[in-house]
PDB file of C-alpha atoms in Angstrom:
ATOM      1  CA  MET G   1     110.519 110.085  84.579  1.00  0.00           C
ATOM      2  CA  SER G   2     112.569 106.893  85.416  1.00  0.00           C
ATOM      3  CA  LYS G   3     111.077 104.189  87.618  1.00  0.00           C
ATOM      4  CA  ASN G   4     114.868 103.476  88.532  1.00  0.00           C
ATOM      5  CA  LYS G   5     115.013 104.016  91.956  1.00  0.00           C
ATOM      6  CA  ALA G   6     118.834 104.327  92.383  1.00  0.00           C
ATOM      7  CA  PRO G   7     120.208 106.517  95.744  1.00  0.00           C
ATOM      8  CA  MET G   8     121.885 109.751  94.789  1.00  0.00           C
ATOM      9  CA  THR G   9     125.300 109.530  94.673  1.00  0.00           C
ATOM     10  CA  PRO G  10     127.567 111.856  95.329  1.00  0.00           C
ATOM     11  CA  GLU G  11     128.385 112.560  91.304  1.00  0.00           C
ATOM     12  CA  ALA G  12     125.125 112.915  90.544  1.00  0.00           C
ATOM     13  CA  ALA G  13     124.650 115.736  93.409  1.00  0.00           C
ATOM     14  CA  ALA G  14     127.849 117.451  92.663  1.00  0.00           C
ATOM     15  CA  ARG G  15     126.622 117.071  88.386  1.00  0.00           C
ATOM     16  CA  ILE G  16     123.573 118.765  89.280  1.00  0.00           C
ATOM     17  CA  GLN G  17     124.902 121.348  91.689  1.00  0.00           C
ATOM     18  CA  GLY G  18     126.835 122.039  88.667  1.00  0.00           C
ATOM     19  CA  ASN G  19     124.428 122.341  86.144  1.00  0.00           C
ATOM     20  CA  ALA G  20     122.244 124.576  88.146  1.00  0.00           C
ATOM     21  CA  ALA G  21     125.380 126.807  88.924  1.00  0.00           C
ATOM     22  CA  LYS G  22     125.834 127.501  85.529  1.00  0.00           C
ATOM     23  CA  LYS G  23     122.088 128.491  84.389  1.00  0.00           C
ATOM     24  CA  ASN G  24     122.782 131.195  87.454  1.00  0.00           C
ATOM     25  CA  GLY G  25     125.777 132.920  86.815  1.00  0.00           C
ATOM     26  CA  GLY G  26     127.776 130.081  89.054  1.00  0.00           C
ATOM     27  CA  GLN G  27     125.571 130.586  92.092  1.00  0.00           C
ATOM     28  CA  VAL G  28     122.481 127.725  92.994  1.00  0.00           C
ATOM     29  CA  PRO G  29     119.635 129.198  94.157  1.00  0.00           C
ATOM     30  CA  LYS G  30     118.696 128.759  98.015  1.00  0.00           C
ATOM     31  CA  GLY G  31     115.677 125.498  98.175  1.00  0.00           C
ATOM     32  CA  ASP G  32     116.838 124.379  94.354  1.00  0.00           C
ATOM     33  CA  PHE G  33     116.763 121.013  93.849  1.00  0.00           C
ATOM     34  CA  ALA G  34     120.164 120.831  93.430  1.00  0.00           C
ATOM     35  CA  GLY G  35     120.396 121.605  97.299  1.00  0.00           C
ATOM     36  CA  ARG G  36     118.147 118.976  98.347  1.00  0.00           C
ATOM     37  CA  ALA G  37     120.636 116.544  96.044  1.00  0.00           C
ATOM     38  CA  GLN G  38     123.182 117.301  97.875  1.00  0.00           C
ATOM     39  CA  ARG G  39     121.967 116.055 101.454  1.00  0.00           C
ATOM     40  CA  ALA G  40     120.007 112.765 100.028  1.00  0.00           C
ATOM     41  CA  ALA G  41     123.025 111.967  98.296  1.00  0.00           C
ATOM     42  CA  GLU G  42     125.382 112.542 102.402  1.00  0.00           C
ATOM     43  CA  LYS G  43     122.564 110.653 104.169  1.00  0.00           C
ATOM     44  CA  ASN G  44     123.344 107.479 101.660  1.00  0.00           C
ATOM     45  CA  GLN G  45     126.664 107.956 102.144  1.00  0.00           C
ATOM     46  CA  LYS G  46     126.464 107.795 105.408  1.00  0.00           C
ATOM     47  CA  GLN G  47     123.614 104.365 105.494  1.00  0.00           C
ATOM     48  CA  GLY G  48     126.152 103.396 103.194  1.00  0.00           C
ATOM     49  CA  LYS G  49     124.212 102.994 100.169  1.00  0.00           C
TER      50      LYS G  49
END
């Protein structure tokens, strides 16, 4: 696990969602980490991080 506490970016969230979709036949499962990553990226973007 990385000790780097860099904020989640929209680009990183998109990469995570893309990989999750590839593993699941084009769908991102409900409750998957990809959704949490997307919410974190949106929050960070609104806060200017």
